[in-house]
Coordinates of C-alpha atoms in Angstrom, one line a residue:
M1 CA -1.2 -31.3 -21.8
L2 CA -3.6 -29.4 -19.1
T3 CA -7.2 -30.0 -19.7
N4 CA -8.8 -27.2 -17.6
K5 CA -7.5 -24.2 -20.5
R6 CA -8.7 -22.0 -18.0
N7 CA -6.2 -19.8 -16.0
P8 CA -7.3 -20.0 -11.4
F9 CA -4.5 -17.1 -10.3
T10 CA -5.4 -13.6 -9.6
P11 CA -2.8 -11.7 -10.2
G12 CA -3.8 -7.8 -9.0
Y13 CA -7.9 -8.1 -9.0
G14 CA -8.6 -8.2 -5.6
E15 CA -10.3 -11.7 -6.4
I16 CA -10.1 -14.8 -4.0
P17 CA -6.9 -16.7 -4.9
P18 CA -7.5 -20.9 -6.0
V19 CA -5.9 -22.0 -3.1
F20 CA -6.1 -19.2 0.0
A21 CA -3.4 -20.4 2.0
G22 CA -2.8 -18.4 5.5
R23 CA -4.4 -16.2 6.9
D24 CA -5.8 -19.8 9.0
Q25 CA -6.0 -18.1 12.8
L26 CA -7.6 -15.4 11.2
K27 CA -10.5 -16.8 9.0
L28 CA -11.2 -19.1 11.8
E29 CA -12.6 -16.1 14.0
L30 CA -13.8 -14.6 11.0
R31 CA -16.6 -18.2 10.7
D32 CA -17.0 -18.2 14.7
R33 CA -17.8 -14.0 14.2
I34 CA -20.6 -14.6 12.0
D35 CA -22.2 -17.1 12.6
A36 CA -22.8 -15.8 15.9
A37 CA -24.1 -13.1 14.3
L38 CA -26.5 -15.3 12.1
E39 CA -27.0 -16.9 15.9
K40 CA -27.6 -12.9 17.0
E41 CA -25.3 -12.9 19.9
T42 CA -23.6 -9.1 20.1
H43 CA -19.4 -8.5 19.8
P44 CA -19.0 -5.3 19.9
T45 CA -15.2 -5.2 19.1
A46 CA -14.6 -4.1 15.0
I47 CA -12.1 -6.1 12.7
A48 CA -9.3 -3.8 11.1
L49 CA -7.0 -5.6 8.6
I50 CA -4.0 -3.2 7.4
G51 CA -0.7 -3.6 5.5
P52 CA 0.6 -3.1 2.2
R53 CA -1.3 -2.8 -0.9
G54 CA -0.9 -6.5 -2.8
C55 CA -0.7 -8.8 0.6
G56 CA -4.9 -10.1 -0.1
K57 CA -7.1 -7.5 1.9
T58 CA -9.9 -7.5 0.1
A59 CA -9.5 -10.7 -1.3
L60 CA -10.1 -11.6 2.3
L61 CA -13.2 -9.5 2.3
G62 CA -14.3 -11.8 -0.6
W63 CA -14.3 -14.1 1.7
I64 CA -15.6 -12.5 4.3
A65 CA -18.7 -12.0 1.9
K66 CA -18.5 -15.5 0.7
E67 CA -19.2 -16.6 3.9
A68 CA -21.4 -14.5 5.2
K69 CA -23.4 -15.6 2.1
K70 CA -23.2 -18.7 2.0
K71 CA -24.2 -19.0 6.0
K72 CA -26.8 -16.9 3.9
L73 CA -25.8 -13.9 6.7
P74 CA -27.3 -9.9 4.8
E75 CA -23.6 -8.6 4.4
L76 CA -23.8 -4.5 3.5
R77 CA -19.5 -3.5 0.9
L78 CA -19.2 0.2 1.3
T79 CA -16.6 2.0 -0.4
K80 CA -15.1 5.8 0.0
Q81 CA -18.1 7.1 -2.5
H82 CA -20.5 6.2 0.4
F83 CA -19.5 8.3 2.7
T84 CA -18.4 11.8 0.6
S85 CA -21.1 12.9 4.0
V86 CA -23.6 11.6 6.5
D87 CA -26.2 12.3 4.5
N88 CA -25.5 9.9 2.2
L89 CA -23.6 7.4 3.1
T90 CA -26.9 6.4 4.9
I91 CA -29.2 6.7 2.1
A92 CA -26.6 4.2 0.5
L93 CA -27.1 2.1 3.6
A94 CA -30.4 2.4 3.8
E95 CA -30.9 1.9 -0.1
Q96 CA -28.6 -1.9 0.6
A97 CA -30.4 -3.2 3.3
D98 CA -34.1 -1.9 2.0
S99 CA -33.3 -4.7 -1.5
N100 CA -31.0 -7.1 0.7
L101 CA -32.6 -7.5 4.6
R102 CA -36.3 -5.3 4.4
S103 CA -38.1 -9.1 4.1
R104 CA -36.8 -10.6 6.9
A105 CA -35.9 -7.7 8.8
Y106 CA -39.8 -6.2 8.9
V107 CA -42.3 -8.8 6.8
T108 CA -41.8 -11.6 9.8
R109 CA -42.0 -9.5 12.5
G110 CA -45.7 -7.8 11.2
E111 CA -44.6 -4.5 10.2
V112 CA -46.5 -3.4 6.8
E113 CA -44.6 -2.4 4.9
G114 CA -46.0 1.7 2.9
P115 CA -43.7 2.5 -0.2
T116 CA -40.7 3.7 1.9
G117 CA -40.2 -0.1 2.2
L118 CA -37.3 0.1 4.9
L119 CA -36.7 4.5 5.0
G120 CA -39.5 5.0 6.4
F121 CA -38.4 2.1 9.1
A122 CA -35.6 3.6 9.7
G123 CA -37.1 7.1 10.7
L124 CA -36.1 9.5 7.6
E125 CA -37.7 12.4 7.0
L126 CA -39.4 11.4 3.3
T127 CA -40.7 14.7 1.2
G128 CA -44.3 12.1 -0.2
K129 CA -44.1 10.1 -3.1
S130 CA -41.7 6.2 -2.8
E131 CA -39.2 7.4 -5.7
A132 CA -38.8 11.4 -3.8
K133 CA -34.8 11.5 -3.0
P134 CA -35.4 10.9 1.5
V135 CA -34.2 14.1 3.4
V136 CA -32.2 12.5 6.3
R137 CA -30.7 13.3 9.5
P138 CA -27.6 12.2 11.2
I139 CA -28.8 11.0 14.2
H140 CA -30.8 8.7 12.3
L141 CA -27.9 6.8 11.3
A142 CA -27.2 4.5 14.2
N143 CA -31.1 3.7 14.3
L144 CA -31.4 2.4 10.3
L145 CA -28.0 0.0 11.6
A146 CA -30.2 -1.5 13.9
E147 CA -33.3 -2.6 12.8
A148 CA -30.8 -3.7 10.2
S149 CA -28.9 -5.9 11.6
T150 CA -32.0 -7.3 13.8
G151 CA -31.5 -11.0 12.3
G152 CA -27.5 -10.7 11.9
L153 CA -25.3 -8.4 9.6
A154 CA -22.4 -8.4 8.2
I155 CA -21.1 -4.6 6.9
L156 CA -17.4 -4.9 4.7
I157 CA -15.1 -1.5 4.0
D158 CA -12.8 -1.5 1.5
E159 CA -9.3 1.0 1.5
A160 CA -11.1 2.7 4.9
H161 CA -7.5 5.1 5.1
D162 CA -9.7 7.3 2.5
L163 CA -12.3 7.7 4.6
P164 CA -12.9 11.6 6.2
P165 CA -12.2 11.6 9.9
E166 CA -15.4 13.4 10.6
V167 CA -17.5 11.3 8.5
G168 CA -15.4 8.0 9.7
R169 CA -16.8 9.2 13.3
V170 CA -19.9 9.7 12.7
F171 CA -20.1 6.5 11.1
Y172 CA -18.2 4.7 13.6
E173 CA -20.2 5.9 16.4
A174 CA -23.4 4.9 14.9
V175 CA -21.9 1.3 15.0
H176 CA -20.5 1.2 18.7
A177 CA -24.4 2.4 19.3
A178 CA -26.0 -0.4 17.7
A179 CA -23.9 -3.4 17.9
Q180 CA -25.0 -3.4 21.8
D181 CA -27.5 -4.6 21.5
Y182 CA -27.9 -6.3 17.6
P183 CA -25.1 -8.3 16.0
I184 CA -23.7 -6.6 13.5
L185 CA -19.9 -7.9 12.4
L186 CA -17.3 -5.1 10.7
V187 CA -14.7 -5.6 9.0
I188 CA -12.5 -3.2 7.4
A189 CA -9.7 -2.9 5.6
G190 CA -6.4 -0.9 4.5
T191 CA -2.9 0.2 3.6
P192 CA -0.6 0.5 6.6
D193 CA -1.2 4.5 7.4
L194 CA -5.4 3.4 8.1
E195 CA -4.2 3.6 11.8
L196 CA -3.6 7.1 12.0
V197 CA -6.6 7.3 10.2
L198 CA -9.0 6.0 12.5
G199 CA -7.0 7.5 15.3
R200 CA -8.0 11.1 14.3
T201 CA -11.7 9.6 14.1
K202 CA -11.4 9.7 18.0
S203 CA -14.1 7.0 17.7
T204 CA -14.9 4.7 21.3
L205 CA -15.5 1.6 18.3
V206 CA -11.6 2.2 17.6
E207 CA -10.0 2.2 20.2
R208 CA -11.4 -0.9 21.0
M209 CA -11.0 -2.6 17.4
N210 CA -8.8 -5.7 16.5
I211 CA -6.6 -5.2 14.5
W212 CA -4.8 -7.3 11.8
S213 CA -1.3 -7.6 9.5
I214 CA -1.8 -8.7 6.4
G215 CA 2.6 -8.9 4.7
L216 CA 3.6 -11.6 3.3
L217 CA 3.6 -15.6 4.6
S218 CA 4.6 -18.3 5.1
V219 CA 6.5 -19.7 3.1
E220 CA 5.0 -23.1 3.7
D221 CA 1.9 -21.4 3.3
T222 CA 3.5 -19.6 -0.2
R223 CA 4.5 -23.7 -1.5
R224 CA 0.5 -23.9 -0.8
A225 CA -1.0 -21.5 -3.0
L226 CA 1.8 -21.8 -5.7
F227 CA 1.8 -25.8 -6.4
E228 CA -1.9 -25.9 -5.4
P229 CA -2.7 -24.4 -7.8
F230 CA -1.4 -26.8 -10.9
G231 CA -3.2 -30.5 -9.5
N232 CA -1.4 -33.6 -9.5
D233 CA -0.8 -34.1 -13.3
V234 CA 1.5 -31.2 -12.8
T235 CA 5.2 -31.9 -11.8
F236 CA 7.6 -29.7 -11.5
D237 CA 11.5 -29.6 -11.6
G238 CA 13.1 -29.3 -8.1
H239 CA 15.9 -26.4 -9.2
A240 CA 12.7 -24.8 -10.9
R241 CA 10.5 -25.4 -7.9
Q242 CA 13.2 -23.4 -5.8
T243 CA 13.5 -21.0 -7.4
V244 CA 9.9 -20.5 -8.2
L245 CA 9.5 -20.4 -5.3
Q246 CA 11.8 -17.9 -3.2
E247 CA 11.2 -15.3 -6.3
T248 CA 7.8 -15.1 -4.9
E249 CA 9.6 -13.5 -1.8
N250 CA 6.1 -15.1 0.3
Y251 CA 4.7 -11.5 -1.1
P252 CA 0.9 -12.9 -2.5
Y253 CA 0.7 -10.5 -5.2
F254 CA 3.7 -12.1 -7.0
I255 CA 2.6 -15.5 -5.9
Q256 CA -0.3 -14.5 -8.4
L257 CA 2.3 -13.4 -10.8
W258 CA 4.0 -16.1 -11.0
G259 CA 1.8 -18.8 -10.7
S260 CA -0.4 -17.7 -13.6
A261 CA 3.3 -16.9 -16.3
L262 CA 3.4 -20.3 -15.5
W263 CA 0.2 -21.5 -16.7
N264 CA -0.3 -19.7 -19.5
V265 CA 3.4 -21.0 -20.4
M266 CA 2.1 -24.0 -19.6
V267 CA -1.0 -24.1 -21.4
R268 CA 0.8 -22.3 -24.8
K269 CA 3.3 -25.3 -25.6
G270 CA 0.9 -28.6 -24.1
V271 CA 3.0 -29.3 -20.8
T272 CA 2.1 -31.0 -18.4
H273 CA 6.0 -30.2 -16.5
V274 CA 7.6 -27.1 -15.4
G275 CA 11.9 -27.0 -15.3
T276 CA 14.6 -24.6 -16.8
V277 CA 13.2 -24.1 -20.0
E278 CA 9.7 -23.0 -18.5
V279 CA 10.8 -19.9 -15.8
K280 CA 12.5 -18.8 -17.7
E281 CA 10.0 -18.1 -20.6
A282 CA 7.7 -17.2 -16.8
R283 CA 10.4 -14.9 -16.4
R284 CA 9.8 -13.2 -19.2
T285 CA 6.1 -12.2 -18.0
F286 CA 6.8 -12.0 -14.4
D287 CA 10.0 -9.9 -14.2
E288 CA 8.0 -6.7 -17.2
V289 CA 5.7 -6.6 -14.8
R290 CA 7.1 -7.0 -12.1
L291 CA 9.4 -3.8 -13.4
S292 CA 6.0 -1.5 -13.9
L293 CA 5.0 -2.7 -10.7
Y294 CA 8.2 -0.7 -9.2
Y295 CA 8.6 1.8 -11.5
H296 CA 4.7 3.1 -10.2
R297 CA 5.5 2.8 -6.8
I298 CA 9.0 4.9 -7.8
K299 CA 7.1 7.0 -9.9
E300 CA 4.7 7.7 -6.7
L301 CA 7.7 7.3 -4.3
E302 CA 8.7 10.9 -6.2
G303 CA 5.5 12.8 -6.7
E304 CA 5.3 12.7 -2.9
G305 CA 8.5 14.1 -2.4
M306 CA 9.8 10.5 -1.1
L307 CA 11.5 9.2 -3.0
V308 CA 15.4 10.6 -2.1
P309 CA 14.1 10.7 1.8
V310 CA 13.5 7.1 1.6
A311 CA 16.6 6.2 -0.8
E312 CA 18.9 7.5 1.8
M313 CA 16.9 4.4 4.5
V314 CA 17.5 2.6 2.6
F315 CA 21.1 3.1 2.4
R316 CA 22.1 3.1 5.8
I317 CA 20.3 -0.5 6.8
G318 CA 22.5 -2.3 3.0
E319 CA 21.6 -4.3 1.2
G320 CA 19.8 -7.5 3.0
G321 CA 18.7 -4.9 6.2
K322 CA 15.1 -4.7 7.2
P323 CA 14.0 -1.2 8.8
S324 CA 13.8 -0.1 11.9
A325 CA 11.9 2.7 13.8
L326 CA 15.3 4.7 14.0
E327 CA 15.6 5.0 10.1
V328 CA 12.0 4.9 9.5
E329 CA 11.5 7.7 12.2
A330 CA 14.7 9.6 10.4
A331 CA 12.7 8.8 7.1
I332 CA 10.0 11.1 8.3
Q333 CA 12.1 14.1 9.8
Q334 CA 13.7 14.3 6.7
I335 CA 10.5 14.5 4.8
S336 CA 9.0 15.9 7.1
Q337 CA 11.1 20.0 5.7
T338 CA 7.9 19.9 3.7
L339 CA 5.2 18.6 5.0
D340 CA 4.0 18.1 9.5
K341 CA 5.5 15.7 10.1
S342 CA 2.4 13.6 10.9
E343 CA 1.2 14.0 7.6
A344 CA 4.6 12.7 6.2
E345 CA 4.4 9.7 8.1
E346 CA 0.9 9.1 6.9
K347 CA 2.2 9.0 3.8
L348 CA 5.2 7.0 3.5
L349 CA 3.0 4.2 5.6
H350 CA 0.3 4.6 3.2
T351 CA 2.8 3.6 -0.1
G352 CA 3.7 0.3 2.4
F353 CA 7.0 0.8 1.6
V354 CA 7.8 0.2 4.5
W355 CA 5.2 -0.4 8.2
R356 CA 4.6 -1.7 11.0
E357 CA 3.6 -5.8 11.2
G358 CA 3.8 -5.6 15.1
I359 CA 5.2 -3.7 17.5
D360 CA 9.1 -2.5 16.4
N361 CA 8.7 -5.4 13.8
W362 CA 9.2 -2.7 11.0
Q363 CA 9.4 -4.5 6.8
F364 CA 9.1 -3.1 3.4
G365 CA 6.5 -3.8 1.5
I366 CA 7.9 -5.8 -1.3
P367 CA 11.3 -6.6 0.0
S368 CA 12.8 -6.3 -3.5
L369 CA 11.2 -2.8 -3.9
A370 CA 14.4 -1.3 -1.9
T371 CA 17.1 -3.1 -3.7
H372 CA 15.1 -1.2 -7.1
V373 CA 14.6 2.1 -5.4
R374 CA 18.5 1.7 -4.3
K375 CA 19.2 1.5 -8.1
E376 CA 17.2 3.8 -9.7
T377 CA 17.3 6.8 -7.0
V378 CA 21.0 7.4 -8.4
S379 CA 19.8 7.5 -11.6
M380 CA 16.7 9.4 -11.7
V381 CA 19.2 11.8 -9.3
L382 CA 22.6 12.1 -11.7
I383 CA 19.7 12.1 -14.6
Q384 CA 18.2 14.9 -13.3
I385 CA 22.0 16.8 -12.5
E386 CA 23.0 16.4 -15.1
L387 CA 19.7 17.8 -17.4
E388 CA 20.9 21.2 -14.6
N389 CA 25.3 21.3 -15.1
A390 CA 25.3 20.6 -12.1
L391 CA 27.6 18.2 -11.3
P392 CA 30.6 19.8 -10.8
S393 CA 28.7 22.0 -7.9
L394 CA 28.0 18.5 -6.1
R395 CA 30.5 17.6 -6.4
K396 CA 32.4 20.8 -4.6
V397 CA 29.3 20.4 -2.0
H398 CA 30.3 16.5 -1.1
S399 CA 33.8 17.1 -1.3
C400 CA 32.7 20.3 1.3
F401 CA 30.8 17.8 3.9
K402 CA 33.5 15.5 3.4
H403 CA 36.4 16.5 4.7
A404 CA 34.0 16.9 8.1
S405 CA 33.8 14.4 10.1
P406 CA 31.2 12.8 11.0
L407 CA 29.3 12.6 8.8
P408 CA 26.7 13.5 8.0
I409 CA 27.3 17.3 9.7
S410 CA 26.0 20.8 10.0
Y411 CA 27.8 23.3 7.3
L412 CA 27.5 27.0 8.0
E413 CA 25.3 28.6 5.2
E414 CA 27.2 31.4 4.2
N415 CA 30.6 29.5 4.7
L416 CA 28.7 26.6 2.0
R417 CA 27.9 30.0 -0.2
T418 CA 31.5 31.5 0.2
V419 CA 33.5 28.1 -0.9
M420 CA 29.9 27.6 -3.9
N421 CA 31.2 31.3 -4.9
E422 CA 34.9 30.5 -5.5
T423 CA 34.6 28.1 -7.5
Y424 CA 31.6 29.3 -9.4
Q425 CA 30.1 32.1 -10.4
E426 CA 27.3 33.4 -8.0
I427 CA 24.0 33.1 -9.4
L428 CA 25.3 29.8 -10.6
A429 CA 25.8 29.0 -7.3
E430 CA 22.4 29.9 -5.7
L431 CA 20.6 28.2 -9.2
H432 CA 22.4 24.6 -8.2
L433 CA 22.0 24.7 -4.1
A434 CA 18.5 25.1 -4.6
T435 CA 18.3 22.6 -6.1
F436 CA 19.9 20.7 -4.1
S437 CA 17.4 21.4 -1.2
R438 CA 14.5 20.7 -3.7
M439 CA 15.5 17.3 -5.3
G440 CA 16.3 16.9 -0.7
L441 CA 19.9 16.9 -1.4
I442 CA 20.8 19.6 1.2
A443 CA 18.2 21.2 4.0
P444 CA 18.4 23.0 7.2
D445 CA 19.6 21.5 10.0
P446 CA 16.5 21.2 12.8
D447 CA 19.3 20.6 15.8
H448 CA 21.3 23.6 15.1
S449 CA 20.1 27.8 14.0
K450 CA 18.6 28.4 10.3
K451 CA 21.7 29.3 10.0
H452 CA 23.4 25.7 8.6
I453 CA 22.9 23.5 6.0
L454 CA 22.8 19.8 6.4
L455 CA 24.0 17.1 3.7
A456 CA 20.6 15.3 4.3
T457 CA 21.8 12.5 1.9
P458 CA 25.0 11.9 2.5
L459 CA 25.1 8.3 1.3
L460 CA 22.7 8.7 -1.8
T461 CA 24.9 11.6 -2.5
E462 CA 28.4 9.6 -2.6
A463 CA 26.4 6.4 -4.7
V464 CA 24.8 9.1 -7.1
I465 CA 28.8 10.9 -7.4
E466 CA 30.1 7.1 -7.8
E467 CA 28.2 6.6 -10.7
A468 CA 29.3 10.0 -12.0
D469 CA 33.2 8.5 -12.1
R470 CA 32.0 4.9 -13.2
L471 CA 30.0 6.8 -16.2
E472 CA 32.4 8.9 -17.6
S473 CA 35.5 6.5 -16.9
K474 CA 33.7 4.1 -20.0
P475 CA 35.0 5.0 -23.7
E476 CA 31.7 5.9 -24.0
M477 CA 28.9 7.7 -22.1
E478 CA 26.6 5.9 -20.7
S479 CA 22.7 6.6 -21.8
I480 CA 20.8 6.7 -18.3
Q481 CA 16.9 6.6 -19.7
E482 CA 13.4 5.7 -16.9
P483 CA 11.6 2.6 -17.9
T484 CA 9.3 2.8 -20.3
L485 CA 6.9 -0.3 -19.3
Q486 CA 3.6 -0.5 -20.2
T487 CA 1.0 -1.8 -16.4
R488 CA 0.0 -4.7 -16.6
H489 CA -2.1 -6.7 -14.0
E490 CA -2.0 -3.8 -10.9
P491 CA -2.8 -4.5 -7.6
D492 CA -3.7 -1.0 -7.5
D493 CA -3.7 1.5 -9.7
I494 CA -1.1 5.0 -8.6
S495 CA -1.3 8.1 -10.8
P496 CA 2.2 10.5 -9.8
G497 CA 1.9 13.0 -8.5
K498 CA 4.3 16.3 -8.5
S499 CA 8.0 15.3 -10.2
W500 CA 11.9 17.7 -9.2
N501 CA 10.5 18.3 -12.7

């Protein structure tokens, strides 16, 4: 049995995994930058870690902090709470630097510390007593960073996509000014929309930032991260090993989740061999947490009004396909029916459902989520349609567009309403068309006048009708229910927004 019963795997908490496989080139560069900062070399280029949630960005920041501490390089950890205003940011920097750096940065320079400590040397105005809150002027931010980094400094910021651009601009410009003459290593991390957020700051530092894509691991790195923590005393059946390896999909969060589930099964059973039975038992935990994760991601997309456009994109791509720039642009165009286009793009990238890992290299953030979205969206749309008794109307709308070629095609709104009114009461027809419009199934045709309607989701609509036909053909109507799963070990918290209801 396992001698160490403490589970080494840490799914969802942003901790450094037991075997931090992959990112080798990035870690090599970061070690060089830490050494350079300690040797007081200046490298003004900042580093941005960008990728979907669950891919290890927070863990990388933790690894940097650990390396810095090991080599005695001071580091400051900042969050979005520190960026509510320039004043609050400056105070937070001063307070962290005061506790971490003042003895090294000032006493060794022969400065005489007064009751104000580093705050006074940073050029901040104080209101008398040492416990009084400092009155900060933004112009002092670059001076403070310069003073705090005389012997080298690492600044680490997680969730940088949440930083207000106006405060971020002041901060990035201050770092850029100080880093010209002082050894500052700035590393920020965020979801795929971070590039757009940074662009709005119009900062010189941002324009020259070194961006690293943090996505899926290679198969070999996945193998190391998954199996090495078990040690040499644990053996795996060949089929079990290959099954688990494939089901991680090289997604760092799933790697940790599978490892944790297997470890707990082995400790509970007191065994050191993993076979088909152990994988089957561990899969119960894995599937439960994975479905919970999928459920929250779908509710996020729904709450932001993106689920239907995203599902249509998934249907266009097909099973086993990958996103293209053209497909992503079409989805953004459909989402922007209710949002500004730049806002729609930012919101879609923030979810990490799709993201650009490199030039013209679009990927799914979680590969298997696309399949789940494809299936669940059909059920969710059908539920909503049936709740409003609008299935016959949807069939009629689909028929109007289906008989035209090619799909999708615009339809004169007046003609569509006439056809609907011939079959249903005018009030009911209007109500159902409004429902389809609100759900994003139909929309104004951007390529024609506003008098034309577009069936925006021909593939999704067809799938919904096919599912309705399948259920109606059964002797007993199947019930369609949303999953009700408890969230466990989520890589982050999601607060669902508005729904169709």
